[in-house]
PDB file of C-alpha atoms in Angstrom:
ATOM      1  CA  MET A1154      10.770   3.632 -14.910  1.00  0.00           C
ATOM      2  CA  THR A1155      11.793   6.948 -16.463  1.00  0.00           C
ATOM      3  CA  ARG A1156      10.401  10.267 -15.322  1.00  0.00           C
ATOM      4  CA  THR A1157      11.152  13.951 -15.849  1.00  0.00           C
ATOM      5  CA  ALA A1158      13.936  15.119 -13.582  1.00  0.00           C
ATOM      6  CA  ASP A1159      12.022  18.187 -12.372  1.00  0.00           C
ATOM      7  CA  ARG A1160       8.768  16.397 -11.468  1.00  0.00           C
ATOM      8  CA  ALA A1161       8.031  16.629  -7.753  1.00  0.00           C
ATOM      9  CA  PRO A1162       7.371  13.364  -5.931  1.00  0.00           C
ATOM     10  CA  LEU A1163       3.708  12.563  -5.346  1.00  0.00           C
ATOM     11  CA  VAL A1164       4.559  12.149  -1.660  1.00  0.00           C
ATOM     12  CA  GLU A1165       7.749  13.210   0.090  1.00  0.00           C
ATOM     13  CA  LEU A1166       8.550  12.844   3.771  1.00  0.00           C
ATOM     14  CA  SER A1167      11.591  14.735   5.039  1.00  0.00           C
ATOM     15  CA  GLY A1168      12.831  14.087   8.562  1.00  0.00           C
ATOM     16  CA  VAL A1169       9.351  13.161   9.764  1.00  0.00           C
ATOM     17  CA  GLY A1170       8.892  12.349  13.441  1.00  0.00           C
ATOM     18  CA  LYS A1171       5.998  11.280  15.646  1.00  0.00           C
ATOM     19  CA  HIS A1172       5.892  10.987  19.414  1.00  0.00           C
ATOM     20  CA  TYR A1173       3.161   9.659  21.689  1.00  0.00           C
ATOM     21  CA  GLY A1174       4.018  11.278  24.986  1.00  0.00           C
ATOM     22  CA  ASN A1175       7.528  10.126  25.831  1.00  0.00           C
ATOM     23  CA  VAL A1176       7.406   7.297  23.316  1.00  0.00           C
ATOM     24  CA  ARG A1177       9.248   7.887  20.051  1.00  0.00           C
ATOM     25  CA  ALA A1178       7.359   6.119  17.259  1.00  0.00           C
ATOM     26  CA  LEU A1179       9.219   7.789  14.362  1.00  0.00           C
ATOM     27  CA  GLU A1180      12.278  10.003  14.244  1.00  0.00           C
ATOM     28  CA  GLY A1181      13.821  11.629  11.166  1.00  0.00           C
ATOM     29  CA  VAL A1182      12.230   9.354   8.557  1.00  0.00           C
ATOM     30  CA  SER A1183      12.479  10.385   4.897  1.00  0.00           C
ATOM     31  CA  LEU A1184      11.087   8.806   1.742  1.00  0.00           C
ATOM     32  CA  ARG A1185       9.888   9.736  -1.735  1.00  0.00           C
ATOM     33  CA  VAL A1186       7.054   8.276  -3.767  1.00  0.00           C
ATOM     34  CA  HIS A1187       7.129   8.950  -7.521  1.00  0.00           C
ATOM     35  CA  ALA A1188       4.451   8.243 -10.102  1.00  0.00           C
ATOM     36  CA  GLY A1189       5.013   4.884 -11.773  1.00  0.00           C
ATOM     37  CA  GLU A1190       7.300   3.603  -9.015  1.00  0.00           C
ATOM     38  CA  VAL A1191       7.031   1.310  -5.995  1.00  0.00           C
ATOM     39  CA  THR A1192       8.603   2.497  -2.746  1.00  0.00           C
ATOM     40  CA  CYS A1193       8.986  -0.386  -0.300  1.00  0.00           C
ATOM     41  CA  VAL A1194       9.088   0.241   3.447  1.00  0.00           C
ATOM     42  CA  LEU A1195      10.599  -2.706   5.303  1.00  0.00           C
ATOM     43  CA  GLY A1196      10.907  -3.419   8.992  1.00  0.00           C
ATOM     44  CA  ASP A1197      10.058  -5.885  11.725  1.00  0.00           C
ATOM     45  CA  ASN A1198       7.234  -5.455  14.229  1.00  0.00           C
ATOM     46  CA  GLY A1199       7.725  -2.239  16.178  1.00  0.00           C
ATOM     47  CA  ALA A1200       9.848  -0.638  13.478  1.00  0.00           C
ATOM     48  CA  GLY A1201       7.380   2.215  12.931  1.00  0.00           C
ATOM     49  CA  LYS A1202       5.697   1.029   9.743  1.00  0.00           C
ATOM     50  CA  SER A1203       2.150   1.384  11.122  1.00  0.00           C
ATOM     51  CA  THR A1204       2.820   4.927  12.347  1.00  0.00           C
ATOM     52  CA  LEU A1205       4.224   5.852   8.954  1.00  0.00           C
ATOM     53  CA  ILE A1206       1.085   4.531   7.249  1.00  0.00           C
ATOM     54  CA  LYS A1207      -1.150   6.506   9.591  1.00  0.00           C
ATOM     55  CA  ILE A1208       0.679   9.746   8.806  1.00  0.00           C
ATOM     56  CA  ILE A1209       0.461   9.254   5.033  1.00  0.00           C
ATOM     57  CA  ALA A1210      -3.190   8.151   5.313  1.00  0.00           C
ATOM     58  CA  GLY A1211      -4.187  11.179   7.400  1.00  0.00           C
ATOM     59  CA  LEU A1212      -5.028   9.218  10.555  1.00  0.00           C
ATOM     60  CA  HIS A1213      -2.282  10.886  12.600  1.00  0.00           C
ATOM     61  CA  GLN A1214      -0.367  14.111  12.089  1.00  0.00           C
ATOM     62  CA  HIS A1215       3.400  14.241  12.246  1.00  0.00           C
ATOM     63  CA  ASP A1216       5.005  16.442  14.898  1.00  0.00           C
ATOM     64  CA  GLY A1217       8.402  16.813  13.256  1.00  0.00           C
ATOM     65  CA  GLY A1218       9.771  17.260   9.735  1.00  0.00           C
ATOM     66  CA  THR A1219       7.641  17.900   6.651  1.00  0.00           C
ATOM     67  CA  LEU A1220       5.121  16.017   4.525  1.00  0.00           C
ATOM     68  CA  ALA A1221       4.765  17.317   0.957  1.00  0.00           C
ATOM     69  CA  LEU A1222       2.272  16.288  -1.701  1.00  0.00           C
ATOM     70  CA  GLU A1223       3.472  17.078  -5.234  1.00  0.00           C
ATOM     71  CA  GLY A1224       5.867  19.650  -3.809  1.00  0.00           C
ATOM     72  CA  GLU A1225       3.373  21.344  -1.472  1.00  0.00           C
ATOM     73  CA  ALA A1226       4.025  21.037   2.274  1.00  0.00           C
ATOM     74  CA  THR A1227       0.875  19.967   4.062  1.00  0.00           C
ATOM     75  CA  ARG A1228      -0.617  18.367   7.175  1.00  0.00           C
ATOM     76  CA  LEU A1229      -3.359  15.878   6.456  1.00  0.00           C
ATOM     77  CA  SER A1230      -6.169  16.278   8.979  1.00  0.00           C
ATOM     78  CA  SER A1231      -8.188  13.142   8.200  1.00  0.00           C
ATOM     79  CA  PRO A1232      -8.326  10.028   6.003  1.00  0.00           C
ATOM     80  CA  ARG A1233     -11.037  11.762   3.935  1.00  0.00           C
ATOM     81  CA  GLU A1234      -8.657  14.635   3.160  1.00  0.00           C
ATOM     82  CA  ALA A1235      -5.929  12.155   2.205  1.00  0.00           C
ATOM     83  CA  LEU A1236      -8.378  10.363  -0.088  1.00  0.00           C
ATOM     84  CA  ASP A1237      -9.481  13.654  -1.630  1.00  0.00           C
ATOM     85  CA  ARG A1238      -5.798  14.410  -2.296  1.00  0.00           C
ATOM     86  CA  GLY A1239      -5.432  11.087  -4.109  1.00  0.00           C
ATOM     87  CA  ILE A1240      -3.989   8.845  -1.384  1.00  0.00           C
ATOM     88  CA  ALA A1241      -5.768   5.494  -1.021  1.00  0.00           C
ATOM     89  CA  THR A1242      -4.727   3.141   1.762  1.00  0.00           C
ATOM     90  CA  VAL A1243      -5.473  -0.582   1.711  1.00  0.00           C
ATOM     91  CA  HIS A1244      -5.073  -1.832   5.275  1.00  0.00           C
ATOM     92  CA  GLN A1245      -4.121  -5.375   6.196  1.00  0.00           C
ATOM     93  CA  ASP A1246      -7.583  -5.942   7.689  1.00  0.00           C
ATOM     94  CA  LEU A1247      -9.463  -5.065   4.519  1.00  0.00           C
ATOM     95  CA  ALA A1248     -12.519  -2.849   5.044  1.00  0.00           C
ATOM     96  CA  VAL A1249     -15.004  -5.168   3.338  1.00  0.00           C
ATOM     97  CA  VAL A1250     -18.387  -6.619   4.269  1.00  0.00           C
ATOM     98  CA  PRO A1251     -17.878 -10.376   3.743  1.00  0.00           C
ATOM     99  CA  LEU A1252     -21.523 -11.258   3.038  1.00  0.00           C
ATOM    100  CA  MET A1253     -22.025  -8.487   0.471  1.00  0.00           C
ATOM    101  CA  PRO A1254     -21.289  -9.178  -3.212  1.00  0.00           C
ATOM    102  CA  VAL A1255     -18.062  -8.087  -4.821  1.00  0.00           C
ATOM    103  CA  TRP A1256     -19.715  -5.233  -6.755  1.00  0.00           C
ATOM    104  CA  ARG A1257     -21.320  -3.874  -3.569  1.00  0.00           C
ATOM    105  CA  ASN A1258     -17.983  -3.814  -1.781  1.00  0.00           C
ATOM    106  CA  PHE A1259     -16.311  -2.248  -4.808  1.00  0.00           C
ATOM    107  CA  PHE A1260     -18.601   0.804  -4.528  1.00  0.00           C
ATOM    108  CA  LEU A1261     -19.105   0.737  -0.761  1.00  0.00           C
ATOM    109  CA  GLY A1262     -19.676   4.313   0.391  1.00  0.00           C
ATOM    110  CA  SER A1263     -19.619   5.730  -3.158  1.00  0.00           C
ATOM    111  CA  GLU A1264     -22.687   4.122  -4.733  1.00  0.00           C
ATOM    112  CA  PRO A1265     -23.939   5.740  -7.979  1.00  0.00           C
ATOM    113  CA  ARG A1266     -27.684   6.403  -8.021  1.00  0.00           C
ATOM    114  CA  LYS A1267     -30.353   6.931 -10.638  1.00  0.00           C
ATOM    115  CA  GLY A1268     -33.836   8.420 -10.611  1.00  0.00           C
ATOM    116  CA  THR A1269     -35.046  11.468  -8.728  1.00  0.00           C
ATOM    117  CA  GLY A1270     -36.960  12.244  -5.568  1.00  0.00           C
ATOM    118  CA  PRO A1271     -38.619   9.259  -3.874  1.00  0.00           C
ATOM    119  CA  PHE A1272     -37.665   7.083  -6.877  1.00  0.00           C
ATOM    120  CA  LYS A1273     -33.922   7.633  -6.439  1.00  0.00           C
ATOM    121  CA  ARG A1274     -32.111   4.312  -5.969  1.00  0.00           C
ATOM    122  CA  MET A1275     -28.755   2.646  -6.403  1.00  0.00           C
ATOM    123  CA  ASP A1276     -27.790   1.913  -9.990  1.00  0.00           C
ATOM    124  CA  VAL A1277     -27.107  -1.771  -9.476  1.00  0.00           C
ATOM    125  CA  ASP A1278     -26.651  -2.614 -13.159  1.00  0.00           C
ATOM    126  CA  LEU A1279     -24.046   0.127 -13.558  1.00  0.00           C
ATOM    127  CA  MET A1280     -22.160  -1.064 -10.471  1.00  0.00           C
ATOM    128  CA  ARG A1281     -22.125  -4.665 -11.684  1.00  0.00           C
ATOM    129  CA  ARG A1282     -20.916  -3.717 -15.179  1.00  0.00           C
ATOM    130  CA  THR A1283     -18.328  -1.270 -13.894  1.00  0.00           C
ATOM    131  CA  THR A1284     -16.932  -3.665 -11.305  1.00  0.00           C
ATOM    132  CA  ARG A1285     -16.484  -6.425 -13.871  1.00  0.00           C
ATOM    133  CA  ALA A1286     -14.943  -4.050 -16.427  1.00  0.00           C
ATOM    134  CA  GLU A1287     -12.514  -2.460 -13.953  1.00  0.00           C
ATOM    135  CA  LEU A1288     -11.387  -5.791 -12.593  1.00  0.00           C
ATOM    136  CA  LEU A1289     -10.779  -7.018 -16.135  1.00  0.00           C
ATOM    137  CA  ARG A1290      -8.756  -3.869 -16.911  1.00  0.00           C
ATOM    138  CA  MET A1291      -6.474  -4.837 -14.043  1.00  0.00           C
ATOM    139  CA  GLY A1292      -6.345  -8.396 -15.347  1.00  0.00           C
ATOM    140  CA  ILE A1293      -8.635  -9.811 -12.654  1.00  0.00           C
ATOM    141  CA  ASP A1294     -11.175 -12.238 -14.107  1.00  0.00           C
ATOM    142  CA  LEU A1295     -13.610 -13.217 -11.350  1.00  0.00           C
ATOM    143  CA  ARG A1296     -16.131 -15.950 -11.886  1.00  0.00           C
ATOM    144  CA  ASP A1297     -19.047 -13.826 -10.671  1.00  0.00           C
ATOM    145  CA  VAL A1298     -19.127 -10.286  -9.243  1.00  0.00           C
ATOM    146  CA  ASP A1299     -22.380 -11.253  -7.457  1.00  0.00           C
ATOM    147  CA  GLN A1300     -20.616 -13.729  -5.199  1.00  0.00           C
ATOM    148  CA  PRO A1301     -19.995 -12.605  -1.590  1.00  0.00           C
ATOM    149  CA  ILE A1302     -16.552 -11.072  -1.316  1.00  0.00           C
ATOM    150  CA  GLY A1303     -15.946 -13.267   1.723  1.00  0.00           C
ATOM    151  CA  THR A1304     -15.834 -16.294  -0.596  1.00  0.00           C
ATOM    152  CA  LEU A1305     -12.768 -14.916  -2.400  1.00  0.00           C
ATOM    153  CA  SER A1306      -9.253 -15.843  -1.401  1.00  0.00           C
ATOM    154  CA  GLY A1307      -7.178 -13.369   0.554  1.00  0.00           C
ATOM    155  CA  GLY A1308      -5.178 -12.539  -2.563  1.00  0.00           C
ATOM    156  CA  GLU A1309      -8.310 -11.948  -4.620  1.00  0.00           C
ATOM    157  CA  ARG A1310      -9.717  -9.590  -1.984  1.00  0.00           C
ATOM    158  CA  GLN A1311      -6.474  -7.622  -1.991  1.00  0.00           C
ATOM    159  CA  CYS A1312      -6.669  -7.360  -5.779  1.00  0.00           C
ATOM    160  CA  VAL A1313     -10.259  -6.087  -5.665  1.00  0.00           C
ATOM    161  CA  ALA A1314      -9.146  -3.400  -3.194  1.00  0.00           C
ATOM    162  CA  ILE A1315      -6.303  -2.364  -5.508  1.00  0.00           C
ATOM    163  CA  ALA A1316      -8.630  -2.171  -8.543  1.00  0.00           C
ATOM    164  CA  ARG A1317     -11.110  -0.116  -6.505  1.00  0.00           C
ATOM    165  CA  ALA A1318      -8.440   2.426  -5.560  1.00  0.00           C
ATOM    166  CA  VAL A1319      -7.325   2.741  -9.189  1.00  0.00           C
ATOM    167  CA  TYR A1320     -10.912   3.231 -10.394  1.00  0.00           C
ATOM    168  CA  PHE A1321     -11.661   5.979  -7.890  1.00  0.00           C
ATOM    169  CA  GLY A1322      -8.711   8.042  -9.058  1.00  0.00           C
ATOM    170  CA  ALA A1323      -5.971   7.333  -6.541  1.00  0.00           C
ATOM    171  CA  LYS A1324      -2.575   8.819  -7.356  1.00  0.00           C
ATOM    172  CA  VAL A1325      -0.852   7.075  -4.454  1.00  0.00           C
ATOM    173  CA  LEU A1326      -1.648   3.550  -3.289  1.00  0.00           C
ATOM    174  CA  VAL A1327      -0.482   2.557   0.198  1.00  0.00           C
ATOM    175  CA  LEU A1328      -0.540  -1.208   0.821  1.00  0.00           C
ATOM    176  CA  ASP A1329      -0.158  -2.446   4.390  1.00  0.00           C
ATOM    177  CA  GLU A1330       1.482  -5.903   4.415  1.00  0.00           C
ATOM    178  CA  PRO A1331      -0.691  -7.176   1.522  1.00  0.00           C
ATOM    179  CA  THR A1332       1.093 -10.552   1.371  1.00  0.00           C
ATOM    180  CA  ALA A1333       1.587 -11.149   5.113  1.00  0.00           C
ATOM    181  CA  ALA A1334      -1.041 -13.881   5.500  1.00  0.00           C
ATOM    182  CA  LEU A1335      -0.799 -15.327   1.991  1.00  0.00           C
ATOM    183  CA  GLY A1336       0.951 -18.343   0.505  1.00  0.00           C
ATOM    184  CA  VAL A1337       3.518 -18.144  -2.268  1.00  0.00           C
ATOM    185  CA  LYS A1338       1.041 -18.421  -5.148  1.00  0.00           C
ATOM    186  CA  GLN A1339      -1.439 -15.860  -3.765  1.00  0.00           C
ATOM    187  CA  SER A1340       1.405 -13.504  -2.883  1.00  0.00           C
ATOM    188  CA  GLY A1341       2.546 -13.686  -6.489  1.00  0.00           C
ATOM    189  CA  VAL A1342      -0.944 -12.762  -7.669  1.00  0.00           C
ATOM    190  CA  VAL A1343      -1.044  -9.705  -5.409  1.00  0.00           C
ATOM    191  CA  LEU A1344       2.439  -8.574  -6.462  1.00  0.00           C
ATOM    192  CA  LYS A1345       1.356  -8.847 -10.098  1.00  0.00           C
ATOM    193  CA  TYR A1346      -1.435  -6.336  -9.443  1.00  0.00           C
ATOM    194  CA  VAL A1347       0.910  -4.095  -7.482  1.00  0.00           C
ATOM    195  CA  ALA A1348       3.025  -3.973 -10.647  1.00  0.00           C
ATOM    196  CA  ALA A1349      -0.113  -3.341 -12.715  1.00  0.00           C
ATOM    197  CA  ALA A1350      -1.001  -0.335 -10.527  1.00  0.00           C
ATOM    198  CA  ARG A1351       2.559   0.947 -10.914  1.00  0.00           C
ATOM    199  CA  ASP A1352       2.345   0.543 -14.678  1.00  0.00           C
ATOM    200  CA  ARG A1353      -0.919   2.526 -14.664  1.00  0.00           C
ATOM    201  CA  GLY A1354       1.116   5.459 -13.326  1.00  0.00           C
ATOM    202  CA  LEU A1355       0.326   5.276  -9.624  1.00  0.00           C
ATOM    203  CA  GLY A1356       2.916   5.801  -6.952  1.00  0.00           C
ATOM    204  CA  VAL A1357       2.825   2.731  -4.697  1.00  0.00           C
ATOM    205  CA  VAL A1358       3.985   2.450  -1.096  1.00  0.00           C
ATOM    206  CA  LEU A1359       4.421  -1.225  -0.227  1.00  0.00           C
ATOM    207  CA  ILE A1360       4.763  -1.925   3.492  1.00  0.00           C
ATOM    208  CA  THR A1361       6.271  -5.353   4.086  1.00  0.00           C
ATOM    209  CA  HIS A1362       8.623  -7.392   6.238  1.00  0.00           C
ATOM    210  CA  ASN A1363       9.520  -9.655   3.295  1.00  0.00           C
ATOM    211  CA  PRO A1364      12.580  -8.459   1.342  1.00  0.00           C
ATOM    212  CA  HIS A1365      12.032 -11.075  -1.387  1.00  0.00           C
ATOM    213  CA  HIS A1366       8.549  -9.708  -2.153  1.00  0.00           C
ATOM    214  CA  ALA A1367       9.840  -6.138  -1.975  1.00  0.00           C
ATOM    215  CA  TYR A1368      12.695  -6.783  -4.384  1.00  0.00           C
ATOM    216  CA  LEU A1369      10.383  -8.325  -6.982  1.00  0.00           C
ATOM    217  CA  VAL A1370       8.495  -5.038  -7.527  1.00  0.00           C
ATOM    218  CA  GLY A1371      10.388  -2.305  -5.680  1.00  0.00           C
ATOM    219  CA  ASP A1372      12.176   0.724  -7.118  1.00  0.00           C
ATOM    220  CA  ARG A1373      13.144   2.220  -3.742  1.00  0.00           C
ATOM    221  CA  PHE A1374      13.696   0.586  -0.371  1.00  0.00           C
ATOM    222  CA  VAL A1375      13.410   2.285   3.015  1.00  0.00           C
ATOM    223  CA  LEU A1376      14.393   0.174   6.034  1.00  0.00           C
ATOM    224  CA  LEU A1377      13.060   1.125   9.455  1.00  0.00           C
ATOM    225  CA  LYS A1378      14.200  -0.014  12.879  1.00  0.00           C
ATOM    226  CA  ARG A1379      12.767   1.272  16.154  1.00  0.00           C
ATOM    227  CA  GLY A1380      11.247   4.268  14.415  1.00  0.00           C
ATOM    228  CA  ALA A1381      14.396   5.391  12.597  1.00  0.00           C
ATOM    229  CA  THR A1382      15.702   4.945   9.058  1.00  0.00           C
ATOM    230  CA  VAL A1383      18.567   2.468   8.887  1.00  0.00           C
ATOM    231  CA  GLY A1384      18.677   2.192   5.096  1.00  0.00           C
ATOM    232  CA  ASN A1385      17.428   4.146   2.091  1.00  0.00           C
ATOM    233  CA  HIS A1386      18.327   2.636  -1.275  1.00  0.00           C
ATOM    234  CA  GLU A1387      17.400   2.744  -4.920  1.00  0.00           C
ATOM    235  CA  ARG A1388      17.126  -0.571  -6.715  1.00  0.00           C
ATOM    236  CA  ASP A1389      20.345  -0.070  -8.681  1.00  0.00           C
ATOM    237  CA  GLY A1390      22.240   0.478  -5.444  1.00  0.00           C
ATOM    238  CA  ILE A1391      21.475  -2.705  -3.547  1.00  0.00           C
ATOM    239  CA  THR A1392      21.238  -6.435  -4.211  1.00  0.00           C
ATOM    240  CA  LEU A1393      18.584  -8.765  -2.828  1.00  0.00           C
ATOM    241  CA  ASP A1394      21.205 -10.469  -0.669  1.00  0.00           C
ATOM    242  CA  GLU A1395      22.281  -7.187   0.883  1.00  0.00           C
ATOM    243  CA  LEU A1396      18.682  -6.047   1.348  1.00  0.00           C
ATOM    244  CA  THR A1397      17.912  -9.341   3.087  1.00  0.00           C
ATOM    245  CA  ARG A1398      21.021  -9.016   5.234  1.00  0.00           C
ATOM    246  CA  GLN A1399      20.105  -5.500   6.348  1.00  0.00           C
ATOM    247  CA  MET A1400      16.530  -6.557   7.000  1.00  0.00           C
ATOM    248  CA  ALA A1401      17.751  -9.506   9.086  1.00  0.00           C
ATOM    249  CA  GLY A1402      19.915  -7.307  11.277  1.00  0.00           C
ATOM    250  CA  GLY A1403      23.158  -6.946   9.348  1.00  0.00           C
ATOM    251  CA  ASN A1404      26.079  -6.624  11.753  1.00  0.00           C
ATOM    252  CA  GLU A1405      23.904  -7.614  14.709  1.00  0.00           C
ATOM    253  CA  LEU A1406      23.212 -10.948  13.007  1.00  0.00           C
ATOM    254  CA  ASP A1407      26.939 -11.468  12.433  1.00  0.00           C
ATOM    255  CA  ASP A1408      27.643 -10.763  16.122  1.00  0.00           C
ATOM    256  CA  LEU A1409      24.928 -13.227  17.155  1.00  0.00           C
ATOM    257  CA  ARG A1410      26.353 -15.895  14.843  1.00  0.00           C
ATOM    258  CA  HIS A1411      29.768 -15.535  16.496  1.00  0.00           C
ATOM    259  CA  GLU A1412      28.200 -15.786  19.962  1.00  0.00           C
ATOM    260  CA  LEU A1413      26.346 -18.967  19.054  1.00  0.00           C
ATOM    261  CA  GLN A1414      29.263 -20.746  17.391  1.00  0.00           C
ATOM    262  CA  ARG A1415      30.584 -23.798  19.187  1.00  0.00           C
ATOM    263  CA  ASP A1416      34.064 -23.605  20.580  1.00  0.00           C
TER     264      ASP A1416
END
């Protein structure tokens, strides 16, 4: 994806650290998120991925390094401020109400209203039409936007969340392990909409422990281990095999293989 050389990244972390008392959750982590690109953050459990998400989403503040949005150093004080600055985070445990219809979840917390005074009420027709139209724009053709969102597959719910973020003007979309609990086919559906969001000009941060999923859509790859960066690559600079090897432990895996070999 081409971009102007002088355009500041939508999000840039430089040497960011976060400590909880004596526990080091992150130390010296750097990454860049450009419009129209997917930055993949890979790591096993305990690598620091969740802490990184919380800093970008405004849940926690970093205590080392800098966080810049479009070239401006900042400290996000809340998720609402992050959202107002164009950062939408889709967590692994999607914030949906399963028994409510798809259109109601699409506008949850931001319902348009019509009428005045005591006659003011939610504009249900507008929400239904808009939800269907926006999902179709992302290539999502649901059978019925009136069906409870809990009846959708996990992949379909992820896709609704992505379309919602795009509709409400997100510049940066942070996805927390969107394919972790999905099968191959549903994972492919989600990755297709990740690419669609990228092609709409959003900067996407894809958190995952699956290098194969990351390599399908990623432009940049940041590998974390125990809160530190152990790899930072652009797509042209690394193969899937090498990315998988680094994700699996690299030299540590080679040492283990030698230890386990039969005499």
